[in-house]
Short mmCIF file of C-alpha atoms and ligand atoms in Angstrom, two decimals:
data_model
loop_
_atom_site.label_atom_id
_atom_site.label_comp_id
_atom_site.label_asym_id
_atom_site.label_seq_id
_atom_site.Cartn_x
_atom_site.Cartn_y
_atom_site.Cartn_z
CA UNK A 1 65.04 -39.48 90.55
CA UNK A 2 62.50 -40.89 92.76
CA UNK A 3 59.45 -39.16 93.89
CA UNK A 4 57.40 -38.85 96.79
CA UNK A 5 54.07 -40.72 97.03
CA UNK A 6 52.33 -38.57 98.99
CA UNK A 7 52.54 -35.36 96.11
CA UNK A 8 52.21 -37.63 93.04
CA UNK A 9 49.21 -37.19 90.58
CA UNK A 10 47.25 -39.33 88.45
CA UNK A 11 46.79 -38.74 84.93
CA UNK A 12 44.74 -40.77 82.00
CA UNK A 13 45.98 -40.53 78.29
CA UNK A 14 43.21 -38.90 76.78
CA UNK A 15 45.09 -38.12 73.23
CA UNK A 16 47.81 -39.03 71.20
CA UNK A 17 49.48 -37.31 68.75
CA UNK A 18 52.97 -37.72 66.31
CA UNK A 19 54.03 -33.91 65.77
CA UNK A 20 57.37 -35.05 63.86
CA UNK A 21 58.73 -38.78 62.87
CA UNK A 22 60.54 -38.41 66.50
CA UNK A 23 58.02 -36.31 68.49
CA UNK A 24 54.78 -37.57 70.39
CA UNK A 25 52.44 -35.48 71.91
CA UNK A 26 50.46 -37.55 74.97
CA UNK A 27 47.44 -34.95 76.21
CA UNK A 28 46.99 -35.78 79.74
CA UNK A 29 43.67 -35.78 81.74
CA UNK A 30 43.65 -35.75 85.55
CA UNK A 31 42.19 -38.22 87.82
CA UNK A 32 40.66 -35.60 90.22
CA UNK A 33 41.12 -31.85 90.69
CA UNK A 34 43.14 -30.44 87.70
CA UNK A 35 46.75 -29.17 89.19
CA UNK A 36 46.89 -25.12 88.10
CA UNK A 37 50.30 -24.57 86.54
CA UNK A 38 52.19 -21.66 85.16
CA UNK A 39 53.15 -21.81 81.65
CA UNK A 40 57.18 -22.84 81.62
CA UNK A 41 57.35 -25.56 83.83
CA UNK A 42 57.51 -29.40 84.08
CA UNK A 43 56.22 -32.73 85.60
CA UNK A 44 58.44 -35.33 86.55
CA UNK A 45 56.71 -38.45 84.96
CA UNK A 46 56.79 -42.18 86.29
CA UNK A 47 55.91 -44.61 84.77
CA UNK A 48 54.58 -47.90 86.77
CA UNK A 49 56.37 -50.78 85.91
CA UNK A 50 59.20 -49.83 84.73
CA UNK A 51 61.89 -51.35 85.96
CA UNK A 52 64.46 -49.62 87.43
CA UNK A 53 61.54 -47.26 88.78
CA UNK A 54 62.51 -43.96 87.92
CA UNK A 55 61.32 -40.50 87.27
CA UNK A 56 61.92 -38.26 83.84
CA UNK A 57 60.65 -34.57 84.15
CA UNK A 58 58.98 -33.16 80.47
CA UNK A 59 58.31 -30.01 80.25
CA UNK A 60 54.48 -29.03 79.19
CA UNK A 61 53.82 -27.89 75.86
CA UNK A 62 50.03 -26.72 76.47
CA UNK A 63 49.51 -23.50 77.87
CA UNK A 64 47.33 -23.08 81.64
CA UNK A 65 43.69 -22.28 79.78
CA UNK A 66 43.60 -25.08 77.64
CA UNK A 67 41.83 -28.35 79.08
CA UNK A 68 44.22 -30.69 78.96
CA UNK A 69 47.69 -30.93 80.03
CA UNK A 70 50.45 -31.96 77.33
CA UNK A 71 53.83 -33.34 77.66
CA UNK A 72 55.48 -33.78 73.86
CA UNK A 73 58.16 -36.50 74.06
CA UNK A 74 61.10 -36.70 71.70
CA UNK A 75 62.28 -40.45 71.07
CA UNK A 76 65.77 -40.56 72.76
CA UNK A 77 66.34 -43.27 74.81
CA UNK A 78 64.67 -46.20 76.73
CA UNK A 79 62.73 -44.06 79.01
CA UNK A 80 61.41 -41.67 76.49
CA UNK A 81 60.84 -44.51 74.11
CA UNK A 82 58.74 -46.52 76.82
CA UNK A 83 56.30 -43.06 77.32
CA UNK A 84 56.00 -42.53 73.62
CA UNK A 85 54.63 -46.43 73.63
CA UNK A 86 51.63 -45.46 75.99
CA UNK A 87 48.23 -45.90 74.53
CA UNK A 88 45.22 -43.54 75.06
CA UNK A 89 43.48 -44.84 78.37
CA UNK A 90 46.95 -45.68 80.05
CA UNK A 91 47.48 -43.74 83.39
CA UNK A 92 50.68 -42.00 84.16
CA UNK A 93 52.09 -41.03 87.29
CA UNK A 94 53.56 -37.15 87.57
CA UNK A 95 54.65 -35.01 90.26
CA UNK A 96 53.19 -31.47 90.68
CA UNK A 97 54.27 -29.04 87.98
CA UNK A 98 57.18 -27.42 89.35
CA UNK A 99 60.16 -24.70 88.14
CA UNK A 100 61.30 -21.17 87.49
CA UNK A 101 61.41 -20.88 83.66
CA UNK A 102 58.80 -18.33 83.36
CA UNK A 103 58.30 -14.81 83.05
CA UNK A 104 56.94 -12.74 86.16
CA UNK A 105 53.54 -11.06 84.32
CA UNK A 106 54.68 -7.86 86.70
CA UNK A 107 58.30 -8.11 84.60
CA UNK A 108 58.63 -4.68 82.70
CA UNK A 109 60.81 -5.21 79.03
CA UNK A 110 61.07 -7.00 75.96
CA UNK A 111 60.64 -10.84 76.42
CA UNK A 112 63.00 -12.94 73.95
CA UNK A 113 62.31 -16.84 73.79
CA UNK A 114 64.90 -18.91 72.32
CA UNK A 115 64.39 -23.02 71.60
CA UNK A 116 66.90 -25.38 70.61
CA UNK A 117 65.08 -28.55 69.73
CA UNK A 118 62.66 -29.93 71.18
CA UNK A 119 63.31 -27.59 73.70
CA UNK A 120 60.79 -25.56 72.08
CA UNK A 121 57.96 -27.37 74.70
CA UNK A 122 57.93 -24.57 77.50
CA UNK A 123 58.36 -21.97 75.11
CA UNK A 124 55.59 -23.15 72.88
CA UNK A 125 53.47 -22.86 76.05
CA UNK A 126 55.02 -19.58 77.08
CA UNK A 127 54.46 -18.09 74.05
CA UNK A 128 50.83 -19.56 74.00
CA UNK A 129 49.74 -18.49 77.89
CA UNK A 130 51.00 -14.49 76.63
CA UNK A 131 48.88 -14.39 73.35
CA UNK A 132 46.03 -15.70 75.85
CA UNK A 133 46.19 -13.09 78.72
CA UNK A 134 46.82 -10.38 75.53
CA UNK A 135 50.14 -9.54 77.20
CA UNK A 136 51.56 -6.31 75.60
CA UNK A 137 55.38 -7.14 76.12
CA UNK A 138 57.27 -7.04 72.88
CA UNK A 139 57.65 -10.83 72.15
CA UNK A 140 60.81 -12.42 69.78
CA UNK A 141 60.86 -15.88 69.57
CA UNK A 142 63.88 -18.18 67.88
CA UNK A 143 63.82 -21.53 67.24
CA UNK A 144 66.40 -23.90 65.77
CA UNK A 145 66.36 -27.02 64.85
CA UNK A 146 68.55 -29.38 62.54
CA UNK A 147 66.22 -30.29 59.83
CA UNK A 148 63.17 -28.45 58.84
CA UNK A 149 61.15 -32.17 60.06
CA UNK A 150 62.08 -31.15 63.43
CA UNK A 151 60.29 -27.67 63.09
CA UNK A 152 57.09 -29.24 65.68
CA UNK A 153 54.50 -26.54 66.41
CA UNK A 154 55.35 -24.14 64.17
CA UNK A 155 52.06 -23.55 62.92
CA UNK A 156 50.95 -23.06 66.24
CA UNK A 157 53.19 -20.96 67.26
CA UNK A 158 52.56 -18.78 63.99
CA UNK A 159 49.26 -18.32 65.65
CA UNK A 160 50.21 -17.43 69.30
CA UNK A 161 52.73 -15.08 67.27
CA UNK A 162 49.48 -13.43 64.97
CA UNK A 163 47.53 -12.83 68.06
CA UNK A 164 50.26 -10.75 70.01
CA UNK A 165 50.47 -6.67 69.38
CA UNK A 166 53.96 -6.71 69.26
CA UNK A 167 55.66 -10.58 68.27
CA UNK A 168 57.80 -11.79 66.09
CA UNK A 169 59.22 -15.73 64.76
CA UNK A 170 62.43 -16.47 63.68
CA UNK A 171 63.35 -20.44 62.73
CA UNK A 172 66.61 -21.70 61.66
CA UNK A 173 67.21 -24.77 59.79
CA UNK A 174 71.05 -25.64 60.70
CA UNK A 175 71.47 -29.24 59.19
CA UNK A 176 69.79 -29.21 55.76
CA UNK A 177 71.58 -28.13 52.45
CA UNK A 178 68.04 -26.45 51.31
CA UNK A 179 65.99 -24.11 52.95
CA UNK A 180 62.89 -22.68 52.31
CA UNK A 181 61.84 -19.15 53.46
CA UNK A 182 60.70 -17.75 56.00
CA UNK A 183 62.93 -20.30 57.71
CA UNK A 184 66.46 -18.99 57.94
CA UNK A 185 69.62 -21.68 57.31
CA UNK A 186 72.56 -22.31 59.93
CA UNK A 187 73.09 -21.06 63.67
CA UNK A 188 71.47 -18.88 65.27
CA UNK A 189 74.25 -16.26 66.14
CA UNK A 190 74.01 -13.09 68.60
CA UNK A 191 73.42 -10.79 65.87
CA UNK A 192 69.97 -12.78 64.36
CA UNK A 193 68.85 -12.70 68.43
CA UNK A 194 69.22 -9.03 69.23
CA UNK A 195 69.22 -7.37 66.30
CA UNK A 196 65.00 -7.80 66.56
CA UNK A 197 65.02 -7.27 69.85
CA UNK A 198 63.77 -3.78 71.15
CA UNK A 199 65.95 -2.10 74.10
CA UNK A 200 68.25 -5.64 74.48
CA UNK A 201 69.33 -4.05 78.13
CA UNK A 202 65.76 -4.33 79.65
CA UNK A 203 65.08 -8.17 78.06
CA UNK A 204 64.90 -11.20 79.57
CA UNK A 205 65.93 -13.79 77.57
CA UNK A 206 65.02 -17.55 78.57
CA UNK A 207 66.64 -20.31 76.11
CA UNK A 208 65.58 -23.91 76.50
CA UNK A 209 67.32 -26.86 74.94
CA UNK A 210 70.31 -29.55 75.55
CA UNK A 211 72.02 -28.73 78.49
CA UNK A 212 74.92 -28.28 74.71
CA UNK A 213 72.29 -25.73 73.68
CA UNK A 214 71.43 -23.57 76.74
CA UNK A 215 75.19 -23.72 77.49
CA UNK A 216 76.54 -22.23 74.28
CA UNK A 217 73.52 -19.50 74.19
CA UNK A 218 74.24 -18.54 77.43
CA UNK A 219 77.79 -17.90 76.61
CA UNK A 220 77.14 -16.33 73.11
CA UNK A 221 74.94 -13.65 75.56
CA UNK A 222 77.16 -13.08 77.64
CA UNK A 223 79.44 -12.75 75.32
CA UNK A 224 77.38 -10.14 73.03
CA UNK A 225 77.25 -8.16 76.48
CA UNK A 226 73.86 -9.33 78.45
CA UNK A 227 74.02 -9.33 82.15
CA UNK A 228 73.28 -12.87 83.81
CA UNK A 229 70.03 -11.54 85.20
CA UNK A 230 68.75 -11.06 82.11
CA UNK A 231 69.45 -14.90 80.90
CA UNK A 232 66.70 -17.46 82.49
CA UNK A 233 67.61 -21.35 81.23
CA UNK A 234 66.29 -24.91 81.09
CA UNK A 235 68.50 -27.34 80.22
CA UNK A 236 66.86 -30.84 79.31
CA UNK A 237 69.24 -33.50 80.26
C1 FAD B 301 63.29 -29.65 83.14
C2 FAD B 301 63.33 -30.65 82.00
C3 FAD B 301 62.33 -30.63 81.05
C4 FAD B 301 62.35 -31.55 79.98
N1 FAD B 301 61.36 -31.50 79.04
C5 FAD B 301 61.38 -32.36 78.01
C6 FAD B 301 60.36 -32.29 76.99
O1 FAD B 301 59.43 -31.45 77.02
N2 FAD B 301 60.41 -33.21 75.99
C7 FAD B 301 61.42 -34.15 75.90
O2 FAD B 301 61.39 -34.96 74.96
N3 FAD B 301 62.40 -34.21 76.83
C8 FAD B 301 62.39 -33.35 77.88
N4 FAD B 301 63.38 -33.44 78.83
C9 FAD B 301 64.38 -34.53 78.73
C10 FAD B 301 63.81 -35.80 79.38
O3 FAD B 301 63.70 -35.63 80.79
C11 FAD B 301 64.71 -37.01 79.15
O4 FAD B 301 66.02 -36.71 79.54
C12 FAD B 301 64.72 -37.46 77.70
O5 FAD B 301 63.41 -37.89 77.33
C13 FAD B 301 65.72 -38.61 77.47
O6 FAD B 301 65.46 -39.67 78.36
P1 FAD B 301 65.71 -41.19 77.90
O7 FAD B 301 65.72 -42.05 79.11
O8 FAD B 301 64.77 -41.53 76.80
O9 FAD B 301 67.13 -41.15 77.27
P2 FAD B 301 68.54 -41.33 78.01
O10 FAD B 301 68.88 -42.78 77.95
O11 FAD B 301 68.55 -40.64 79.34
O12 FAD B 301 69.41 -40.46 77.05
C14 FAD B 301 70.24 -41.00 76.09
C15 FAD B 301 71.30 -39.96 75.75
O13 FAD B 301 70.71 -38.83 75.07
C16 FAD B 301 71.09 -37.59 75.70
N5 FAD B 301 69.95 -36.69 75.59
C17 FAD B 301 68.93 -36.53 76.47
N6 FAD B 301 68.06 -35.61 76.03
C18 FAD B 301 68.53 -35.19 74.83
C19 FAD B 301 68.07 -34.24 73.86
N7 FAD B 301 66.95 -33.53 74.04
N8 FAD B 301 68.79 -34.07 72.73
C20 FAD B 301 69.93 -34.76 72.52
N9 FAD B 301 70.42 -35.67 73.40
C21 FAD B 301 69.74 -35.88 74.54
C22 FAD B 301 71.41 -37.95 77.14
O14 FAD B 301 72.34 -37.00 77.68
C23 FAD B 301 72.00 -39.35 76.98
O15 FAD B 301 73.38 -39.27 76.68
C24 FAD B 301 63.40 -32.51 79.88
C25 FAD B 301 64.40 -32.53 80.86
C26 FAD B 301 64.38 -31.61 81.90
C27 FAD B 301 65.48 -31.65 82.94
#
């Protein structure tokens, strides 16, 4: 993807931080006015130098109050392996947050937030921005990942969880012959998503994860009887 110079912003690594053995947290500070953003969506990130130039978009993990912006990285391939090499003081080149993986604050009904991986970035930020403004939506939150190592921000999100009226956390563990409560083991399956979910036919539902995981949600939704209005997905390819 390449990206237009005119919209691009300038960022300085103020932090780094391993949440996993595969997941790097880089907290961003801007060079100039901060860029307001609505918890859900992503930057596309360039980094100079890199040869071909291209542009990766990573969704970001910290929610719109806190000071500084973060992108958490999961070591994939060569371009996620050259951003998870930056140092603290390196600059990084981003579009303008952008996307639609959010819910409207006007939106009446449950909200259900479902994370595959490390998919679990927008939510983590979604889930954050609602405990913030004290929304009073019933909140369910599931999040599966193969091993429990993989389980990045669950404390955190533990927290966002304590400090909503009406929220609830559900993990699963789907690759690891032992698991430990609270964390459930194997798939997450149609029954585990709705059957804590209050009124299921005024949700919204937004599931994040390989374009493998959003697909097979989606269709397990569907399937379990959910209108495609109701489903809201960001597939990370
Ligand atoms: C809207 C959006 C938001 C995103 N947010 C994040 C984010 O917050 N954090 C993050 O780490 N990545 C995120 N991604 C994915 C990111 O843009 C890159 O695709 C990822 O870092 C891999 O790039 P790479 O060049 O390192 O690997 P590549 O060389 O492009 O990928 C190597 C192979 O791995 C596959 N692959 C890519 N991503 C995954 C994955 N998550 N799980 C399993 N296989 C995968 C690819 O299909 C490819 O076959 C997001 C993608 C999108 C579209």
């Amino acid at each position: 993807m390449t990206m237009t110079e005119e919209k691009l912003l300038t960022w300085r690594i103020a932090q780094v931080v391993d949440e996993s053995p595969t997941v790097r947290s880089l907290y961003l500070r801007p060079q100039g006015a901060r860029p307001s953003f609505v918890a859900g969506q992503y930057l596309t990130v360039q980094i100079r130098g890199l040869d071909p130039v291209e542009g990766k978009s990573y969704s970001v993990a910290s929610a719109p109050h806190e000071e500084l912006v973060r992108i958490s990285v999961k070591a994939i391939g060569s371009f996620s392996h050259a951003l998870r090499s930056m140092h603290v003081g390196d600059e990084l080149i981003t579009t303008p947050p952008y996307g639609f993986f959010h819910p409207e604050p006007d939106d009446e009904g449950a909200l259900v937030c479902i994370a595959g991986g490390i998919g679990i970035t927008p939510i983590h930020s979604i889930v954050a921005d609602l405990a913030e403004r004290k929304d009073v939506r019933p909140l369910r939150v599931c999040y599966s990942v193969q091993t429990e190592q993989e389980l990045v921000f669950f404390d955190k999100l533990l927290e966002s969880v304590a400090r909503h009226p009406d929220a609830h956390l559900k993990t699963f563990i789907t690759r690891q012959d032992t698991v430990a409560a609270p964390h459930a083991q194997g798939r997450m399956r149609a029954d585990d998503v709705l059957g804590f979910v209050p009124e299921v036919a005024t949700a919204q539902f937004f599931v994040c994860g390989s374009s493998q995981f959003t697909r097979d949600l989606w269709q397990t939704l569907r399937t379990a009887g959910l209108r495609p209005e109701q489903i809201y997905t960001e597939g990370f390819f």
